[in-house]
Amino acid sequence: MDETTYKILMGTSAFIVAMLGSMLATTTIPPECGLEKLRKARNILVPSYFVLALLSLVCCFTGYDHRIEPASTLFVASFQAFLFTMSMLVFIRPGEVRWSIVFRQAGGIAAAGIILFVALFCFIDYYLWFFYTGIAAYIIQLTIYTRKFTQAYRKTVQEVEDYYDEDEENRLAWVKTGFYSALAIGIMAIPILFFTDWYKFFVPLYVLYYSFMVMWFVNYYRRMKFAIPVIAAVPPETKIYAHPMETDMGETDKSVKENKEKSKTVFQEKERLLKERLQKYVDEKAYCEKDIPSGIVVDSFGVSQSFFRQYMKDHYGMDFRPWRKELRLREAARLFAENPGYTIEEVCEMVGYNNSGNFNRDFKKMMKMTPKSYCKQIYLKNTDAEIETSSRHLCLPNHLSHIQRIRLPVNDVPVFSECPQLPHCFSYLDKIVFR
């Protein structure tokens, strides 16, 4: 690689990474329960940014060394893979990131790097053996991290979807995108060890990724607020549809077992109360509220999960999730019909969907057409109604279908000679009959 190009690359990357480290250090993380490990991860990443900036600055002054650069690239790539993976795991599974294991892994990578550089300067004859062993260990490291993240991501998506009874993967996709972007850069580091000309592409890429990491930390709370109750076990507030003075349903379950003679009466009373609360839930359009877990909704009705699930199957033939989804989609259809000026994104937001892709898919499945096609159909119906209304005011004959089959020249007017609004009639016919 050209010496000047290398120095410019390393000097620029040192400056940018140092600036990013400063931005990350000043990022405010809300004092919310469940974000403690996120703050610790930030506190670990900040010095890592400055260490990388310092190393890049040293490389800028010393220049490119074909002996040292491959070893340092391998060491830095391994450490970056470790830091980014731990950060992504903190984003989605903070409870599974144990700092004792984190520091142990960091110490192992540091020790491996020291051994590699000792071999480079003291055991030159064995250096290649250590170098290729290091590459193999790095590949194993990437494989283990990928497997660990994939399992953690799937578990988080499943828990969040179970919690809200919604399709939530699209809202978590940015974490997966971030990890696999880092993985792609990590894999790219391997051919860089042998093809040094690619270095001019590699350095801007990992600097860009460092920028994205800072942005993710800055926007983490806004993007992941909905998932914090799941990953940090912090229950959100919600409406209570059961009156505080009414009999607790959990206690009636116990009384049903103790007194079988009253079981039928108690069961009917529970169903009656649940029916009233469900009706109130529907009347208030509470199903349009976002990020309210189904478990919290069921608890607000004052019944057990098992009783509610059986009631929904007996009376609606479905679980709560598809029932709520159907209510939302019917409300969306009503909004489209009564408010033609609303956009699809606005209606999607109003009925409680967080993702327009999920909304379009579910709407098409239920209505047998996309929201766009449905809006077009509503528009055409409204246009036909306006035309029909206009035809009455323009003194057209009642049997318009018969007139539409007669394709008369515009100058042939005897049939309409007695019409007082003849010009308007022909203007209308020109749109309908002669188009």
Short mmCIF file of C-alpha atoms in Angstrom, two decimals:
data_model
loop_
_atom_site.label_atom_id
_atom_site.label_comp_id
_atom_site.label_asym_id
_atom_site.label_seq_id
_atom_site.Cartn_x
_atom_site.Cartn_y
_atom_site.Cartn_z
CA MET A 1 0.00 0.00 0.00
CA ASP A 2 1.12 3.56 -0.72
CA GLU A 3 2.71 5.08 2.39
CA THR A 4 1.02 8.48 2.01
CA THR A 5 -2.44 6.93 1.51
CA TYR A 6 -1.94 4.77 4.58
CA LYS A 7 -0.95 7.72 6.78
CA ILE A 8 -3.91 9.80 5.58
CA LEU A 9 -6.30 6.91 6.26
CA MET A 10 -4.98 6.26 9.76
CA GLY A 11 -4.76 9.94 10.70
CA THR A 12 -8.32 10.62 9.53
CA SER A 13 -9.69 7.52 11.25
CA ALA A 14 -7.90 8.50 14.49
CA PHE A 15 -9.55 11.92 14.46
CA ILE A 16 -13.05 10.61 13.62
CA VAL A 17 -12.95 7.75 16.13
CA ALA A 18 -11.79 10.14 18.88
CA MET A 19 -14.69 12.47 18.05
CA LEU A 20 -17.12 9.54 18.15
CA GLY A 21 -15.71 8.46 21.51
CA SER A 22 -16.35 11.97 22.87
CA MET A 23 -19.94 11.90 21.55
CA LEU A 24 -20.49 8.49 23.12
CA ALA A 25 -19.07 9.70 26.45
CA THR A 26 -21.53 12.62 26.53
CA THR A 27 -24.55 10.52 25.51
CA THR A 28 -27.28 10.69 28.13
CA ILE A 29 -28.87 7.37 29.05
CA PRO A 30 -32.14 7.83 30.98
CA PRO A 31 -32.06 6.64 34.61
CA GLU A 32 -34.60 3.94 33.84
CA CYS A 33 -34.65 0.58 35.54
CA GLY A 34 -33.16 -2.01 33.21
CA LEU A 35 -30.59 0.30 31.59
CA GLU A 36 -27.80 -0.23 34.11
CA LYS A 37 -25.86 -2.63 31.89
CA LEU A 38 -26.31 -0.32 28.92
CA ARG A 39 -24.54 2.39 30.89
CA LYS A 40 -21.76 -0.06 31.79
CA ALA A 41 -21.42 -1.10 28.15
CA ARG A 42 -21.11 2.56 27.20
CA ASN A 43 -18.43 3.06 29.86
CA ILE A 44 -16.45 0.16 28.37
CA LEU A 45 -16.86 1.26 24.76
CA VAL A 46 -15.74 4.85 25.37
CA PRO A 47 -12.14 3.99 26.40
CA SER A 48 -12.07 1.41 23.59
CA TYR A 49 -12.79 4.18 21.10
CA PHE A 50 -9.95 6.29 22.46
CA VAL A 51 -7.53 3.34 22.51
CA LEU A 52 -8.32 2.60 18.84
CA ALA A 53 -7.89 6.30 18.00
CA LEU A 54 -4.50 6.28 19.74
CA LEU A 55 -3.38 3.15 17.88
CA SER A 56 -4.46 4.68 14.58
CA LEU A 57 -2.54 7.85 15.42
CA VAL A 58 0.60 5.85 16.20
CA CYS A 59 0.24 4.02 12.87
CA CYS A 60 -0.14 7.38 11.15
CA PHE A 61 3.26 8.52 12.44
CA THR A 62 5.14 5.22 12.12
CA GLY A 63 3.80 4.38 8.64
CA TYR A 64 2.90 1.01 7.16
CA ASP A 65 4.96 -1.98 8.29
CA HIS A 66 4.21 -5.14 6.33
CA ARG A 67 5.33 -7.30 9.29
CA ILE A 68 3.44 -5.59 12.11
CA GLU A 69 0.25 -4.53 10.33
CA PRO A 70 -1.27 -8.03 9.75
CA ALA A 71 -0.75 -8.99 13.41
CA SER A 72 -2.19 -5.70 14.70
CA THR A 73 -5.15 -5.94 12.30
CA LEU A 74 -5.93 -9.46 13.52
CA PHE A 75 -5.73 -8.38 17.17
CA VAL A 76 -7.88 -5.26 16.68
CA ALA A 77 -10.46 -7.20 14.61
CA SER A 78 -10.79 -9.81 17.35
CA PHE A 79 -11.22 -7.15 20.01
CA GLN A 80 -13.77 -5.26 17.90
CA ALA A 81 -15.79 -8.45 17.35
CA PHE A 82 -15.85 -8.96 21.10
CA LEU A 83 -16.90 -5.39 21.93
CA PHE A 84 -19.61 -5.13 19.27
CA THR A 85 -21.10 -8.52 20.10
CA MET A 86 -21.29 -7.73 23.80
CA SER A 87 -22.87 -4.35 23.00
CA MET A 88 -25.53 -5.94 20.79
CA LEU A 89 -26.27 -8.53 23.47
CA VAL A 90 -26.66 -5.76 26.04
CA PHE A 91 -29.17 -4.14 23.68
CA ILE A 92 -31.46 -7.18 23.63
CA ARG A 93 -30.47 -9.53 26.51
CA PRO A 94 -28.82 -7.43 29.23
CA GLY A 95 -29.58 -10.08 31.83
CA GLU A 96 -27.41 -12.65 30.03
CA VAL A 97 -24.30 -10.43 29.85
CA ARG A 98 -22.21 -11.11 32.94
CA TRP A 99 -19.33 -8.76 33.46
CA SER A 100 -17.09 -11.44 34.97
CA ILE A 101 -17.32 -13.37 31.69
CA VAL A 102 -16.85 -10.18 29.67
CA PHE A 103 -13.62 -9.24 31.45
CA ARG A 104 -12.41 -12.84 31.26
CA GLN A 105 -12.90 -12.88 27.48
CA ALA A 106 -11.24 -9.49 27.12
CA GLY A 107 -8.26 -10.76 29.11
CA GLY A 108 -8.04 -13.86 26.91
CA ILE A 109 -7.99 -11.77 23.71
CA ALA A 110 -5.36 -9.44 25.18
CA ALA A 111 -3.20 -12.42 26.20
CA ALA A 112 -3.49 -13.96 22.73
CA GLY A 113 -2.44 -10.62 21.19
CA ILE A 114 0.60 -10.39 23.43
CA ILE A 115 1.64 -13.95 22.53
CA LEU A 116 1.29 -13.12 18.83
CA PHE A 117 3.51 -10.02 19.08
CA VAL A 118 6.06 -11.85 21.23
CA ALA A 119 6.28 -14.51 18.52
CA LEU A 120 6.62 -11.79 15.88
CA PHE A 121 9.65 -10.18 17.55
CA CYS A 122 11.24 -13.04 19.49
CA PHE A 123 10.34 -16.29 17.71
CA ILE A 124 10.34 -15.33 14.06
CA ASP A 125 10.71 -18.92 12.88
CA TYR A 126 7.45 -19.88 14.60
CA TYR A 127 5.58 -16.66 13.90
CA LEU A 128 3.62 -17.97 10.90
CA TRP A 129 2.38 -20.91 12.95
CA PHE A 130 1.12 -18.53 15.65
CA PHE A 131 -0.34 -16.20 13.00
CA TYR A 132 -2.41 -18.90 11.25
CA THR A 133 -3.48 -20.31 14.60
CA GLY A 134 -4.68 -16.82 15.48
CA ILE A 135 -6.71 -16.62 12.24
CA ALA A 136 -8.31 -19.99 12.99
CA ALA A 137 -9.14 -18.84 16.54
CA TYR A 138 -10.61 -15.62 15.13
CA ILE A 139 -12.90 -17.58 12.76
CA ILE A 140 -14.02 -19.77 15.67
CA GLN A 141 -14.66 -16.61 17.70
CA LEU A 142 -16.89 -15.15 14.96
CA THR A 143 -18.79 -18.44 14.67
CA ILE A 144 -19.44 -18.64 18.42
CA TYR A 145 -20.51 -14.99 18.60
CA THR A 146 -22.86 -15.40 15.63
CA ARG A 147 -24.50 -18.44 17.17
CA LYS A 148 -24.80 -16.72 20.56
CA PHE A 149 -26.34 -13.57 19.09
CA THR A 150 -28.75 -15.49 16.84
CA GLN A 151 -30.09 -17.48 19.80
CA ALA A 152 -30.39 -14.35 21.95
CA TYR A 153 -32.14 -12.42 19.17
CA ARG A 154 -34.68 -15.17 18.48
CA LYS A 155 -35.42 -15.51 22.18
CA THR A 156 -35.94 -11.76 22.56
CA VAL A 157 -38.22 -11.54 19.52
CA GLN A 158 -40.29 -14.45 20.82
CA GLU A 159 -40.60 -12.94 24.29
CA VAL A 160 -41.53 -9.48 22.98
CA GLU A 161 -44.14 -10.94 20.60
CA ASP A 162 -45.59 -13.11 23.37
CA TYR A 163 -45.67 -10.14 25.70
CA TYR A 164 -47.50 -7.81 23.32
CA ASP A 165 -49.23 -10.52 21.28
CA GLU A 166 -48.07 -8.62 18.18
CA ASP A 167 -45.63 -9.07 15.31
CA GLU A 168 -42.70 -7.09 16.69
CA GLU A 169 -39.69 -8.45 14.80
CA ASN A 170 -39.58 -5.48 12.42
CA ARG A 171 -39.05 -3.14 15.35
CA LEU A 172 -36.06 -5.19 16.51
CA ALA A 173 -34.59 -5.74 13.05
CA TRP A 174 -32.14 -2.84 13.45
CA VAL A 175 -30.27 -4.82 16.12
CA LYS A 176 -29.92 -7.81 13.80
CA THR A 177 -28.84 -5.53 10.95
CA GLY A 178 -26.25 -3.95 13.21
CA PHE A 179 -24.78 -7.26 14.28
CA TYR A 180 -24.57 -8.74 10.78
CA SER A 181 -23.04 -5.51 9.48
CA ALA A 182 -20.33 -5.87 12.12
CA LEU A 183 -19.94 -9.54 11.18
CA ALA A 184 -19.45 -8.62 7.52
CA ILE A 185 -16.70 -6.15 8.47
CA GLY A 186 -15.16 -8.77 10.74
CA ILE A 187 -15.09 -11.33 7.93
CA MET A 188 -13.63 -8.73 5.57
CA ALA A 189 -10.70 -8.34 7.98
CA ILE A 190 -9.47 -11.85 7.06
CA PRO A 191 -8.62 -11.19 3.38
CA ILE A 192 -7.18 -7.80 4.44
CA LEU A 193 -4.43 -9.74 6.20
CA PHE A 194 -3.23 -11.02 2.83
CA PHE A 195 -4.40 -8.32 0.38
CA THR A 196 -3.19 -5.07 1.89
CA ASP A 197 -4.52 -2.95 -0.98
CA TRP A 198 -8.02 -3.55 0.37
CA TYR A 199 -7.07 -1.65 3.47
CA LYS A 200 -8.23 1.64 1.92
CA PHE A 201 -11.78 0.20 1.83
CA PHE A 202 -11.63 -1.56 5.16
CA VAL A 203 -10.68 1.46 7.31
CA PRO A 204 -13.57 3.71 6.14
CA LEU A 205 -16.00 0.81 6.66
CA TYR A 206 -15.11 0.13 10.26
CA VAL A 207 -15.03 3.89 11.01
CA LEU A 208 -18.53 4.12 9.52
CA TYR A 209 -19.66 1.27 11.72
CA TYR A 210 -18.25 3.01 14.79
CA SER A 211 -20.42 5.99 13.80
CA PHE A 212 -23.50 3.80 13.61
CA MET A 213 -22.73 2.33 17.03
CA VAL A 214 -22.77 5.82 18.55
CA MET A 215 -26.08 6.59 16.81
CA TRP A 216 -27.59 3.36 18.18
CA PHE A 217 -26.58 4.28 21.70
CA VAL A 218 -27.99 7.79 21.30
CA ASN A 219 -31.32 6.49 19.96
CA TYR A 220 -31.50 3.30 22.00
CA TYR A 221 -34.10 4.43 24.52
CA ARG A 222 -36.41 5.84 21.84
CA ARG A 223 -36.19 2.71 19.67
CA MET A 224 -36.23 0.11 22.43
CA LYS A 225 -38.52 1.69 25.00
CA PHE A 226 -41.29 -0.72 24.02
CA ALA A 227 -39.06 -3.75 24.72
CA ILE A 228 -37.61 -2.61 28.05
CA PRO A 229 -40.54 -4.08 30.06
CA VAL A 230 -39.66 -7.45 28.51
CA ILE A 231 -35.87 -7.47 28.60
CA ALA A 232 -35.72 -5.75 32.00
CA ALA A 233 -38.96 -7.15 33.47
CA VAL A 234 -40.41 -3.68 34.18
CA PRO A 235 -44.24 -3.80 33.98
CA PRO A 236 -45.90 -0.84 32.18
CA GLU A 237 -48.93 1.06 33.40
CA THR A 238 -52.29 0.27 31.84
CA LYS A 239 -56.03 0.86 32.17
CA ILE A 240 -58.05 -1.22 34.58
CA TYR A 241 -61.44 -2.28 33.28
CA ALA A 242 -62.43 -4.22 36.40
CA HIS A 243 -64.06 -2.09 39.11
CA PRO A 244 -62.04 -2.13 42.35
CA MET A 245 -65.13 -2.96 44.40
CA GLU A 246 -66.08 -5.99 42.36
CA THR A 247 -65.29 -9.55 43.43
CA ASP A 248 -61.76 -10.65 42.59
CA MET A 249 -61.90 -13.31 39.93
CA GLY A 250 -58.91 -15.14 41.29
CA GLU A 251 -60.76 -15.61 44.58
CA THR A 252 -63.92 -16.89 42.79
CA ASP A 253 -61.79 -19.55 41.12
CA LYS A 254 -60.94 -20.78 44.58
CA SER A 255 -64.54 -20.63 45.76
CA VAL A 256 -65.66 -22.63 42.69
CA LYS A 257 -63.52 -25.54 43.81
CA GLU A 258 -64.72 -25.27 47.41
CA ASN A 259 -68.42 -25.11 46.61
CA LYS A 260 -69.48 -27.04 43.52
CA GLU A 261 -73.14 -26.14 44.00
CA LYS A 262 -72.45 -22.51 43.16
CA SER A 263 -70.07 -23.21 40.31
CA LYS A 264 -72.58 -22.63 37.53
CA THR A 265 -73.78 -19.31 38.99
CA VAL A 266 -70.25 -18.08 39.57
CA PHE A 267 -69.19 -19.11 36.06
CA GLN A 268 -72.11 -17.25 34.49
CA GLU A 269 -71.37 -14.16 36.57
CA LYS A 270 -67.75 -14.22 35.47
CA GLU A 271 -68.80 -14.47 31.85
CA ARG A 272 -71.27 -11.62 32.25
CA LEU A 273 -68.69 -9.32 33.83
CA LEU A 274 -66.08 -10.25 31.22
CA LYS A 275 -68.57 -9.56 28.42
CA GLU A 276 -69.26 -6.09 29.84
CA ARG A 277 -65.58 -5.30 30.17
CA LEU A 278 -64.81 -6.51 26.67
CA GLN A 279 -67.63 -4.33 25.34
CA LYS A 280 -66.19 -1.34 27.20
CA TYR A 281 -62.76 -2.19 25.77
CA VAL A 282 -64.26 -2.17 22.26
CA ASP A 283 -66.39 0.96 22.80
CA GLU A 284 -63.39 2.94 24.00
CA LYS A 285 -61.33 1.64 21.06
CA ALA A 286 -58.66 0.62 23.55
CA TYR A 287 -57.54 -1.99 21.02
CA CYS A 288 -55.95 0.87 19.05
CA GLU A 289 -53.47 1.58 21.84
CA LYS A 290 -49.91 0.56 21.05
CA ASP A 291 -47.39 -1.35 23.13
CA ILE A 292 -49.93 -2.70 25.63
CA PRO A 293 -49.17 -6.39 26.31
CA SER A 294 -52.05 -8.84 26.10
CA GLY A 295 -51.26 -10.15 29.57
CA ILE A 296 -51.76 -6.69 31.07
CA VAL A 297 -55.02 -6.29 29.12
CA VAL A 298 -56.33 -9.62 30.41
CA ASP A 299 -55.36 -8.71 33.97
CA SER A 300 -57.27 -5.44 33.59
CA PHE A 301 -60.41 -7.50 32.86
CA GLY A 302 -60.07 -9.18 36.25
CA VAL A 303 -59.92 -12.78 35.02
CA SER A 304 -57.25 -15.43 34.77
CA GLN A 305 -55.39 -16.07 31.52
CA SER A 306 -56.86 -19.57 31.20
CA PHE A 307 -60.46 -18.39 31.74
CA PHE A 308 -60.05 -15.55 29.24
CA ARG A 309 -58.48 -17.83 26.63
CA GLN A 310 -61.34 -20.32 26.92
CA TYR A 311 -63.95 -17.54 26.79
CA MET A 312 -62.44 -16.14 23.58
CA LYS A 313 -62.45 -19.56 21.92
CA ASP A 314 -66.02 -20.31 23.00
CA HIS A 315 -67.54 -16.95 22.01
CA TYR A 316 -65.29 -15.70 19.21
CA GLY A 317 -63.62 -18.83 17.93
CA MET A 318 -60.16 -17.27 18.17
CA ASP A 319 -57.50 -16.09 20.60
CA PHE A 320 -57.08 -12.52 21.77
CA ARG A 321 -54.34 -11.67 19.26
CA PRO A 322 -56.33 -12.30 16.03
CA TRP A 323 -59.45 -10.81 17.65
CA ARG A 324 -57.67 -7.55 18.45
CA LYS A 325 -56.07 -7.57 15.02
CA GLU A 326 -59.49 -7.92 13.37
CA LEU A 327 -60.86 -5.01 15.41
CA ARG A 328 -57.96 -2.84 14.33
CA LEU A 329 -58.34 -3.72 10.67
CA ARG A 330 -62.10 -3.07 10.71
CA GLU A 331 -61.42 0.28 12.33
CA ALA A 332 -58.85 0.99 9.62
CA ALA A 333 -61.41 0.15 6.93
CA ARG A 334 -63.90 2.51 8.59
CA LEU A 335 -61.33 5.32 8.74
CA PHE A 336 -60.47 4.85 5.07
CA ALA A 337 -64.17 4.96 4.11
CA GLU A 338 -65.09 7.98 6.25
CA ASN A 339 -61.88 9.97 5.83
CA PRO A 340 -60.55 9.69 2.26
CA GLY A 341 -57.85 12.24 3.05
CA TYR A 342 -56.04 9.98 5.51
CA THR A 343 -52.85 8.35 4.29
CA ILE A 344 -52.10 4.68 4.83
CA GLU A 345 -49.32 5.58 7.27
CA GLU A 346 -51.66 7.78 9.32
CA VAL A 347 -54.33 5.08 9.58
CA CYS A 348 -51.68 2.48 10.39
CA GLU A 349 -50.56 4.64 13.32
CA MET A 350 -54.12 5.43 14.45
CA VAL A 351 -55.21 1.79 14.74
CA GLY A 352 -52.20 0.73 16.79
CA TYR A 353 -49.81 -0.76 14.24
CA ASN A 354 -46.11 -0.01 14.68
CA ASN A 355 -45.08 -1.18 11.24
CA SER A 356 -46.75 -0.39 7.90
CA GLY A 357 -45.46 -3.65 6.41
CA ASN A 358 -47.37 -5.70 9.00
CA PHE A 359 -50.42 -3.49 8.50
CA ASN A 360 -50.42 -3.96 4.70
CA ARG A 361 -49.97 -7.71 5.03
CA ASP A 362 -52.76 -8.16 7.60
CA PHE A 363 -55.14 -5.81 5.78
CA LYS A 364 -54.68 -7.67 2.52
CA LYS A 365 -55.22 -11.02 4.24
CA MET A 366 -58.50 -9.88 5.80
CA MET A 367 -59.95 -7.61 3.09
CA LYS A 368 -58.56 -9.57 0.10
CA MET A 369 -56.92 -6.39 -1.21
CA THR A 370 -54.18 -3.99 -0.22
CA PRO A 371 -54.99 -0.75 1.64
CA LYS A 372 -54.11 1.17 -1.53
CA SER A 373 -56.57 -0.85 -3.61
CA TYR A 374 -59.22 -0.48 -0.91
CA CYS A 375 -58.80 3.31 -0.86
CA LYS A 376 -59.06 3.36 -4.67
CA GLN A 377 -62.25 1.30 -4.51
CA ILE A 378 -63.75 3.70 -1.95
CA TYR A 379 -62.78 6.64 -4.16
CA LEU A 380 -64.47 5.10 -7.22
CA LYS A 381 -67.64 4.37 -5.23
CA ASN A 382 -67.76 7.95 -3.99
CA THR A 383 -67.19 9.24 -7.53
CA ASP A 384 -70.01 7.07 -8.93
CA ALA A 385 -72.31 8.33 -6.17
CA GLU A 386 -71.47 11.94 -7.05
CA ILE A 387 -72.11 11.26 -10.74
CA GLU A 388 -75.46 9.65 -9.95
CA THR A 389 -76.44 12.63 -7.80
CA SER A 390 -75.36 15.03 -10.53
CA SER A 391 -77.42 13.16 -13.13
CA ARG A 392 -80.59 13.73 -11.14
CA HIS A 393 -79.97 17.46 -10.93
CA LEU A 394 -79.30 17.60 -14.69
CA CYS A 395 -82.78 16.24 -15.64
CA LEU A 396 -81.41 13.07 -17.27
CA PRO A 397 -83.95 10.28 -17.96
CA ASN A 398 -84.32 7.65 -15.23
CA HIS A 399 -83.16 4.79 -17.45
CA LEU A 400 -79.58 5.98 -17.83
CA SER A 401 -78.43 2.43 -18.64
CA HIS A 402 -80.58 2.55 -21.82
CA ILE A 403 -79.09 5.92 -22.82
CA GLN A 404 -75.55 4.61 -22.28
CA ARG A 405 -76.17 1.97 -24.94
CA ILE A 406 -77.24 4.63 -27.52
CA ARG A 407 -74.16 6.22 -29.03
CA LEU A 408 -75.70 9.30 -30.64
CA PRO A 409 -73.71 12.07 -32.30
CA VAL A 410 -73.53 15.18 -30.21
CA ASN A 411 -75.48 17.16 -32.88
CA ASP A 412 -78.47 14.76 -32.81
CA VAL A 413 -80.64 16.57 -30.23
CA PRO A 414 -84.35 15.90 -30.93
CA VAL A 415 -84.63 13.37 -28.10
CA PHE A 416 -83.66 16.04 -25.57
CA SER A 417 -85.31 19.04 -27.19
CA GLU A 418 -87.56 19.61 -24.19
CA CYS A 419 -84.81 19.47 -21.56
CA PRO A 420 -84.21 22.94 -20.03
CA GLN A 421 -80.58 22.09 -19.16
CA LEU A 422 -79.65 20.56 -22.50
CA PRO A 423 -76.03 21.80 -22.63
CA HIS A 424 -75.32 20.40 -19.18
CA CYS A 425 -76.92 17.08 -20.11
CA PHE A 426 -74.68 16.72 -23.14
CA SER A 427 -71.62 17.72 -21.13
CA TYR A 428 -72.44 14.90 -18.70
CA LEU A 429 -73.20 12.40 -21.52
CA ASP A 430 -69.92 13.26 -23.17
CA LYS A 431 -68.17 12.05 -20.01
CA ILE A 432 -70.28 8.90 -19.58
CA VAL A 433 -71.45 7.73 -23.01
CA PHE A 434 -68.81 8.94 -25.46
CA ARG A 435 -65.68 8.38 -23.43
#
